[in-house]
């Protein structure tokens, strides 16, 4: 008898989730606080990331925000109430681990930055594979203005993405970078009128390709980042070998030779 797997959908208070044409779309929905990340919202983000990971229908994940902000940072009221060094450290580790889960999604992820992406909001976007922004978006790490430092991965992921000098400029000044400058810094991949629409167009271009190849390419880039070049090239060769053992490889190469579009099955 065929076995069916029912995905258990958690209840979400601070976000909405829908699947559309292979895209799992997460909308952070706390607009009255500009989608600031409180602890409950972080737990919900971990929950929805697990749902996306388990759903074979989802081939690309998109994170966006409701209203005029993507996410205006971690919740400052909650930060202000942190009692001691240990509680603050735990708060940072919690945010980091949620964003690590997002970074480890097996499918490509896109942050659709529809407005402010500040502090923890930019750190969330940095945990995604790709970032697109609306023209009115503002990005930054303003934490030093609050007497703290970025704690959800910003001091590590930002320099890896844009280089140490550019990252320290943003971290030391805390300034809000407009979308066109973010594009020239390499902080975002594309700018469009509507961030979600731009993200969907990017996702549609990605979805034309073999899903297993996408996962293996993401794995190769991710694992290689922390290795020296020769070790990283070995990882690449291993994963290239795996890609060549898939039905998608048979289909993709045959379709090219037969001058027709490939029909990938993700196997
Ligand atoms: C480890 C991670 C650390 C961090 O992420 S630290 C936080 C880093 N982020 C920031 O410092 C940005 C804080 N927010 C702002 O500077 C401003 O907002 C904006 C420039 C983004 C927008 O300004 P405007 O358009 O005037 O809106 P508004 O009246 O300030 O905000 C609307 C409501 O949203 C609340 N809010 C905004 N950001 C946060 C936040 N990060 N934490 C908690 N609440 C926030 C406000 O307080 C206010 O609420 P009410 O209407 O009740 O006065």
CSV table of C-alpha atoms and ligand atoms in Angstrom, one decimal:
chain,number,residue,atom,x,y,z
A,1,UNK,CA,0.0,0.0,0.0
A,2,UNK,CA,1.3,3.4,-0.9
A,3,UNK,CA,2.4,5.4,2.2
A,4,UNK,CA,1.3,9.0,2.4
A,5,UNK,CA,3.1,11.6,4.6
A,6,UNK,CA,1.0,14.3,6.2
A,7,UNK,CA,3.0,17.4,7.0
A,8,UNK,CA,2.0,18.8,10.4
A,9,UNK,CA,1.5,22.6,10.0
A,10,UNK,CA,2.3,24.5,13.2
A,11,UNK,CA,0.1,27.4,14.2
A,12,UNK,CA,1.7,30.8,13.4
A,13,UNK,CA,0.9,34.0,15.1
A,14,UNK,CA,3.6,36.2,13.6
A,15,UNK,CA,4.0,34.9,10.1
A,16,UNK,CA,2.0,33.5,7.2
A,17,UNK,CA,3.1,30.7,4.9
A,18,UNK,CA,1.8,29.6,1.5
A,19,UNK,CA,3.1,27.4,-1.3
A,20,UNK,CA,2.7,28.8,-4.9
A,21,UNK,CA,4.1,27.1,-8.0
A,22,UNK,CA,6.9,25.3,-6.1
A,23,UNK,CA,7.7,28.5,-4.0
A,24,UNK,CA,7.3,28.4,-0.3
A,25,UNK,CA,6.5,31.9,0.7
A,26,UNK,CA,7.0,33.1,4.3
A,27,UNK,CA,5.6,36.5,5.1
A,28,UNK,CA,6.7,37.9,8.5
A,29,UNK,CA,3.6,39.5,9.9
A,30,UNK,CA,4.1,41.8,12.8
A,31,UNK,CA,3.7,45.1,11.0
A,32,UNK,CA,2.8,47.2,14.0
A,33,UNK,CA,6.4,46.7,15.2
A,34,UNK,CA,7.9,46.7,11.7
A,35,UNK,CA,8.2,42.9,11.9
A,36,UNK,CA,10.8,43.2,14.7
A,37,UNK,CA,11.9,39.7,15.8
A,38,UNK,CA,10.8,38.7,19.2
A,39,UNK,CA,11.6,35.3,20.7
A,40,UNK,CA,8.2,33.8,19.6
A,41,UNK,CA,8.7,35.0,16.1
A,42,UNK,CA,12.2,33.5,16.0
A,43,UNK,CA,10.7,30.2,17.1
A,44,UNK,CA,8.0,30.4,14.4
A,45,UNK,CA,10.7,31.1,11.8
A,46,UNK,CA,12.5,27.9,12.9
A,47,UNK,CA,9.1,26.0,12.7
A,48,UNK,CA,8.4,27.2,9.2
A,49,UNK,CA,11.9,26.4,8.0
A,50,UNK,CA,11.3,22.8,9.2
A,51,UNK,CA,8.0,22.7,7.3
A,52,UNK,CA,9.8,23.9,4.1
A,53,UNK,CA,12.6,21.4,4.6
A,54,UNK,CA,10.1,18.5,4.8
A,55,UNK,CA,7.9,19.5,1.9
A,56,UNK,CA,9.0,18.0,-1.4
A,57,UNK,CA,6.7,20.4,-3.3
A,58,UNK,CA,8.8,23.4,-2.2
A,59,UNK,CA,11.7,24.0,-4.6
A,60,UNK,CA,12.6,27.6,-3.6
A,61,UNK,CA,11.9,29.4,-0.3
A,62,UNK,CA,11.1,33.1,-0.2
A,63,UNK,CA,11.1,35.2,3.0
A,64,UNK,CA,9.5,38.7,2.9
A,65,UNK,CA,7.7,41.1,5.3
A,66,UNK,CA,4.2,42.5,5.7
A,67,UNK,CA,3.9,46.3,5.4
A,68,UNK,CA,6.6,48.9,5.1
A,69,UNK,CA,9.4,46.7,6.6
A,70,UNK,CA,11.1,43.5,5.8
A,71,UNK,CA,12.3,43.2,9.4
A,72,UNK,CA,13.4,46.3,11.4
A,73,UNK,CA,15.7,44.1,13.6
A,74,UNK,CA,15.5,42.1,16.7
A,75,UNK,CA,12.9,43.4,19.2
A,76,UNK,CA,14.6,46.2,21.0
A,77,UNK,CA,12.2,46.0,24.0
A,78,UNK,CA,13.2,42.4,24.4
A,79,UNK,CA,16.9,43.3,24.1
A,80,UNK,CA,16.5,46.0,26.7
A,81,UNK,CA,15.1,43.5,29.2
A,82,UNK,CA,18.0,41.0,28.9
A,83,UNK,CA,19.1,40.6,32.5
A,84,UNK,CA,22.7,39.5,32.3
A,85,UNK,CA,25.6,38.4,30.1
A,86,UNK,CA,24.3,34.9,30.0
A,87,UNK,CA,20.8,35.7,28.9
A,88,UNK,CA,22.1,38.0,26.2
A,89,UNK,CA,24.5,35.4,24.9
A,90,UNK,CA,21.7,32.8,24.8
A,91,UNK,CA,19.5,35.3,22.9
A,92,UNK,CA,22.3,35.7,20.3
A,93,UNK,CA,22.8,31.9,20.1
A,94,UNK,CA,19.1,31.4,19.6
A,95,UNK,CA,18.9,33.9,16.7
A,96,UNK,CA,22.1,32.5,15.2
A,97,UNK,CA,20.8,28.9,15.3
A,98,UNK,CA,17.5,29.9,13.7
A,99,UNK,CA,19.3,31.7,10.9
A,100,UNK,CA,21.7,28.7,10.6
A,101,UNK,CA,18.7,26.5,9.9
A,102,UNK,CA,17.5,29.0,7.2
A,103,UNK,CA,21.0,29.0,5.7
A,104,UNK,CA,21.0,25.1,5.7
A,105,UNK,CA,17.7,24.8,3.8
A,106,UNK,CA,18.2,22.2,1.1
A,107,UNK,CA,16.5,24.5,-1.5
A,108,UNK,CA,17.6,27.9,-2.7
A,109,UNK,CA,16.3,30.7,-0.5
A,110,UNK,CA,15.6,34.3,-1.4
A,111,UNK,CA,15.0,37.3,0.9
A,112,UNK,CA,12.5,39.7,-0.8
A,113,UNK,CA,13.4,42.9,1.0
A,114,UNK,CA,10.3,45.1,0.7
A,115,UNK,CA,11.4,47.9,3.0
A,116,UNK,CA,13.6,48.2,6.1
A,117,UNK,CA,16.1,45.3,6.6
A,118,UNK,CA,17.9,46.5,9.7
A,119,UNK,CA,19.9,44.6,12.4
A,120,UNK,CA,18.5,41.1,12.8
A,121,UNK,CA,16.4,41.8,9.6
A,122,UNK,CA,19.5,42.2,7.5
A,123,UNK,CA,21.0,39.2,9.3
A,124,UNK,CA,18.0,37.2,8.3
A,125,UNK,CA,18.4,38.3,4.7
A,126,UNK,CA,22.2,37.4,4.9
A,127,UNK,CA,21.2,33.9,5.9
A,128,UNK,CA,19.3,33.5,2.6
A,129,UNK,CA,21.2,32.5,-0.5
A,130,UNK,CA,20.0,35.5,-2.5
A,131,UNK,CA,18.6,38.9,-1.8
A,132,UNK,CA,16.3,41.1,-3.9
A,133,UNK,CA,15.2,44.6,-2.8
A,134,UNK,CA,12.4,47.0,-3.7
A,135,UNK,CA,13.6,50.5,-4.7
A,136,UNK,CA,12.6,52.0,-1.4
A,137,UNK,CA,14.4,49.4,0.7
A,138,UNK,CA,16.9,50.4,3.4
A,139,UNK,CA,19.5,48.0,4.7
A,140,UNK,CA,21.9,48.3,7.6
A,141,UNK,CA,23.3,47.1,10.8
A,142,UNK,CA,22.6,49.9,13.3
A,143,UNK,CA,23.3,48.0,16.4
A,144,UNK,CA,26.3,50.1,17.6
A,145,UNK,CA,23.8,53.0,17.9
A,146,UNK,CA,22.1,50.9,20.6
A,147,UNK,CA,25.4,50.1,22.3
A,148,UNK,CA,25.4,46.5,21.1
A,149,UNK,CA,26.9,44.7,18.2
A,150,UNK,CA,25.2,42.5,15.5
A,151,UNK,CA,24.5,39.2,17.2
A,152,UNK,CA,22.6,37.1,14.7
A,153,UNK,CA,25.5,36.4,12.3
A,154,UNK,CA,26.0,39.9,10.9
A,155,UNK,CA,29.6,40.3,11.9
A,156,UNK,CA,30.4,37.1,10.1
A,157,UNK,CA,28.1,36.8,7.1
A,158,UNK,CA,28.3,40.4,6.0
A,159,UNK,CA,32.2,40.5,5.5
A,160,UNK,CA,32.0,37.1,3.8
A,161,UNK,CA,29.5,38.6,1.3
A,162,UNK,CA,30.8,42.1,0.7
A,163,UNK,CA,34.4,42.1,2.1
A,164,UNK,CA,35.8,43.3,5.4
A,165,UNK,CA,36.2,47.0,4.5
A,166,UNK,CA,32.6,47.4,3.2
A,167,UNK,CA,31.2,45.4,6.1
A,168,UNK,CA,33.0,47.5,8.7
A,169,UNK,CA,31.8,50.7,7.1
A,170,UNK,CA,28.2,49.5,7.6
A,171,UNK,CA,28.8,48.1,11.1
A,172,UNK,CA,30.8,51.1,12.4
A,173,UNK,CA,28.4,53.8,10.9
A,174,UNK,CA,25.2,51.9,11.3
A,175,UNK,CA,23.9,53.8,8.3
A,176,UNK,CA,20.9,52.8,6.3
A,177,UNK,CA,22.0,51.8,2.8
A,178,UNK,CA,19.5,52.5,0.0
A,179,UNK,CA,18.7,49.7,-2.5
A,180,UNK,CA,20.8,51.0,-5.4
A,181,UNK,CA,23.9,51.3,-3.2
A,182,UNK,CA,23.2,47.8,-1.8
A,183,UNK,CA,23.1,46.5,-5.4
A,184,UNK,CA,26.5,48.1,-6.2
A,185,UNK,CA,28.0,46.7,-2.9
A,186,UNK,CA,26.8,43.2,-3.9
A,187,UNK,CA,24.7,43.2,-0.8
A,188,UNK,CA,21.6,42.4,-2.9
A,189,UNK,CA,21.4,40.6,-6.2
A,190,UNK,CA,18.5,42.5,-7.9
A,191,UNK,CA,16.4,45.6,-7.3
A,192,UNK,CA,12.9,45.9,-8.6
A,193,UNK,CA,9.7,47.9,-8.1
A,194,UNK,CA,8.1,45.2,-6.0
A,195,UNK,CA,10.5,42.9,-4.0
A,196,UNK,CA,8.2,39.9,-3.8
A,197,UNK,CA,7.4,40.0,-7.6
A,198,UNK,CA,11.2,40.4,-8.3
A,199,UNK,CA,11.9,37.4,-6.0
A,200,UNK,CA,9.2,35.3,-7.8
A,201,UNK,CA,10.8,36.1,-11.2
A,202,UNK,CA,14.2,35.1,-9.9
A,203,UNK,CA,12.7,31.9,-8.3
A,204,UNK,CA,10.9,31.1,-11.6
A,205,UNK,CA,14.3,31.3,-13.4
A,206,UNK,CA,15.8,29.0,-10.8
A,207,UNK,CA,12.9,26.5,-11.0
A,208,UNK,CA,13.7,25.8,-14.7
A,209,UNK,CA,16.8,23.9,-13.5
A,210,UNK,CA,17.3,20.5,-12.0
A,211,UNK,CA,16.4,20.4,-8.3
A,212,UNK,CA,19.0,17.9,-7.3
A,213,UNK,CA,21.7,19.9,-9.2
A,214,UNK,CA,20.5,23.1,-7.3
A,215,UNK,CA,20.8,21.3,-4.0
A,216,UNK,CA,24.3,19.9,-4.8
A,217,UNK,CA,25.5,23.3,-6.1
A,218,UNK,CA,24.4,24.9,-2.9
A,219,UNK,CA,26.1,22.2,-0.9
A,220,UNK,CA,29.3,22.6,-2.9
A,221,UNK,CA,29.4,26.4,-2.3
A,222,UNK,CA,28.5,26.1,1.3
A,223,UNK,CA,31.0,23.3,2.2
A,224,UNK,CA,33.8,24.9,0.1
A,225,UNK,CA,33.6,28.2,2.0
A,226,UNK,CA,35.3,26.8,5.1
A,227,UNK,CA,37.9,24.7,3.3
A,228,UNK,CA,41.2,25.4,1.5
A,229,UNK,CA,41.0,25.5,-2.3
A,230,UNK,CA,42.2,21.9,-2.9
A,231,UNK,CA,39.9,20.4,-0.3
A,232,UNK,CA,37.0,22.4,-1.7
A,233,UNK,CA,37.8,21.3,-5.2
A,234,UNK,CA,37.6,17.7,-4.0
A,235,UNK,CA,34.2,18.4,-2.5
A,236,UNK,CA,33.2,19.8,-5.9
A,237,UNK,CA,34.4,16.8,-7.7
A,238,UNK,CA,32.5,14.4,-5.4
A,239,UNK,CA,29.3,16.3,-5.8
A,240,UNK,CA,29.8,16.6,-9.5
A,241,UNK,CA,30.1,12.8,-9.5
A,242,UNK,CA,26.8,12.5,-7.5
A,243,UNK,CA,25.1,14.9,-10.0
A,244,UNK,CA,26.1,12.7,-12.9
A,245,UNK,CA,24.5,9.7,-11.2
A,246,UNK,CA,21.0,11.3,-11.3
A,247,UNK,CA,18.1,10.9,-13.7
A,248,UNK,CA,18.0,14.7,-13.9
A,249,UNK,CA,21.5,14.6,-15.5
A,250,UNK,CA,20.3,12.0,-18.1
A,251,UNK,CA,17.3,14.1,-18.9
A,252,UNK,CA,19.2,17.5,-18.9
A,253,UNK,CA,21.9,16.3,-21.3
A,254,UNK,CA,19.5,14.3,-23.5
A,255,UNK,CA,17.2,17.3,-23.8
A,256,UNK,CA,20.1,19.5,-24.9
A,257,UNK,CA,21.1,17.1,-27.5
A,258,UNK,CA,17.5,16.6,-28.7
A,259,UNK,CA,17.1,20.4,-28.8
A,260,UNK,CA,14.0,20.4,-26.4
A,261,UNK,CA,13.4,21.8,-22.9
A,262,UNK,CA,14.3,19.4,-20.1
A,263,UNK,CA,11.6,17.9,-17.9
A,264,UNK,CA,13.4,17.5,-14.5
A,265,UNK,CA,11.9,15.2,-11.9
A,266,UNK,CA,14.3,15.9,-9.1
A,267,UNK,CA,15.7,12.4,-9.0
B,1,LIG,C1,21.1,40.8,17.4
B,1,LIG,C2,20.2,41.7,16.7
B,1,LIG,C3,20.1,43.0,17.2
B,1,LIG,C4,19.2,44.0,16.5
B,1,LIG,O1,18.6,43.7,15.5
B,1,LIG,S1,19.0,45.5,17.3
B,1,LIG,C5,17.8,46.3,16.4
B,1,LIG,C6,18.3,46.9,15.1
B,1,LIG,N1,17.3,47.7,14.5
B,1,LIG,C7,17.1,49.1,14.7
B,1,LIG,O2,17.9,49.7,15.4
B,1,LIG,C8,16.0,49.7,13.9
B,1,LIG,C9,15.0,50.2,14.9
B,1,LIG,N2,13.9,50.9,14.2
B,1,LIG,C10,14.0,52.2,13.7
B,1,LIG,O3,15.1,52.8,13.7
B,1,LIG,C11,12.8,52.8,13.1
B,1,LIG,O4,11.7,52.1,13.6
B,1,LIG,C12,12.8,52.8,11.6
B,1,LIG,C13,13.9,53.7,11.0
B,1,LIG,C14,13.0,51.4,11.0
B,1,LIG,C15,11.4,53.3,11.0
B,1,LIG,O5,11.1,54.5,11.6
B,1,LIG,P1,9.6,55.0,11.6
B,1,LIG,O6,9.0,54.9,10.2
B,1,LIG,O7,9.5,56.4,12.2
B,1,LIG,O8,8.7,54.0,12.4
B,1,LIG,P2,8.6,53.8,14.0
B,1,LIG,O9,7.6,54.7,14.6
B,1,LIG,O10,10.0,54.0,14.6
B,1,LIG,O11,8.3,52.3,14.2
B,1,LIG,C16,6.9,51.8,14.2
B,1,LIG,C17,6.7,50.9,15.4
B,1,LIG,O12,7.6,49.8,15.3
B,1,LIG,C18,8.4,49.8,16.5
B,1,LIG,N3,9.8,49.2,16.1
B,1,LIG,C19,10.5,49.5,15.0
B,1,LIG,N4,11.7,48.8,15.1
B,1,LIG,C20,11.6,48.1,16.2
B,1,LIG,C21,12.5,47.1,16.8
B,1,LIG,N5,13.7,46.7,16.2
B,1,LIG,N6,12.2,46.6,17.9
B,1,LIG,C22,11.0,46.9,18.5
B,1,LIG,N7,10.1,47.7,18.0
B,1,LIG,C23,10.4,48.3,16.9
B,1,LIG,C24,8.5,51.2,17.0
B,1,LIG,O13,8.9,51.2,18.3
B,1,LIG,C25,7.1,51.7,16.7
B,1,LIG,O14,6.3,51.2,17.7
B,1,LIG,P3,5.2,52.1,18.4
B,1,LIG,O15,4.2,52.4,17.2
B,1,LIG,O16,4.6,51.3,19.5
B,1,LIG,O17,5.9,53.4,18.9
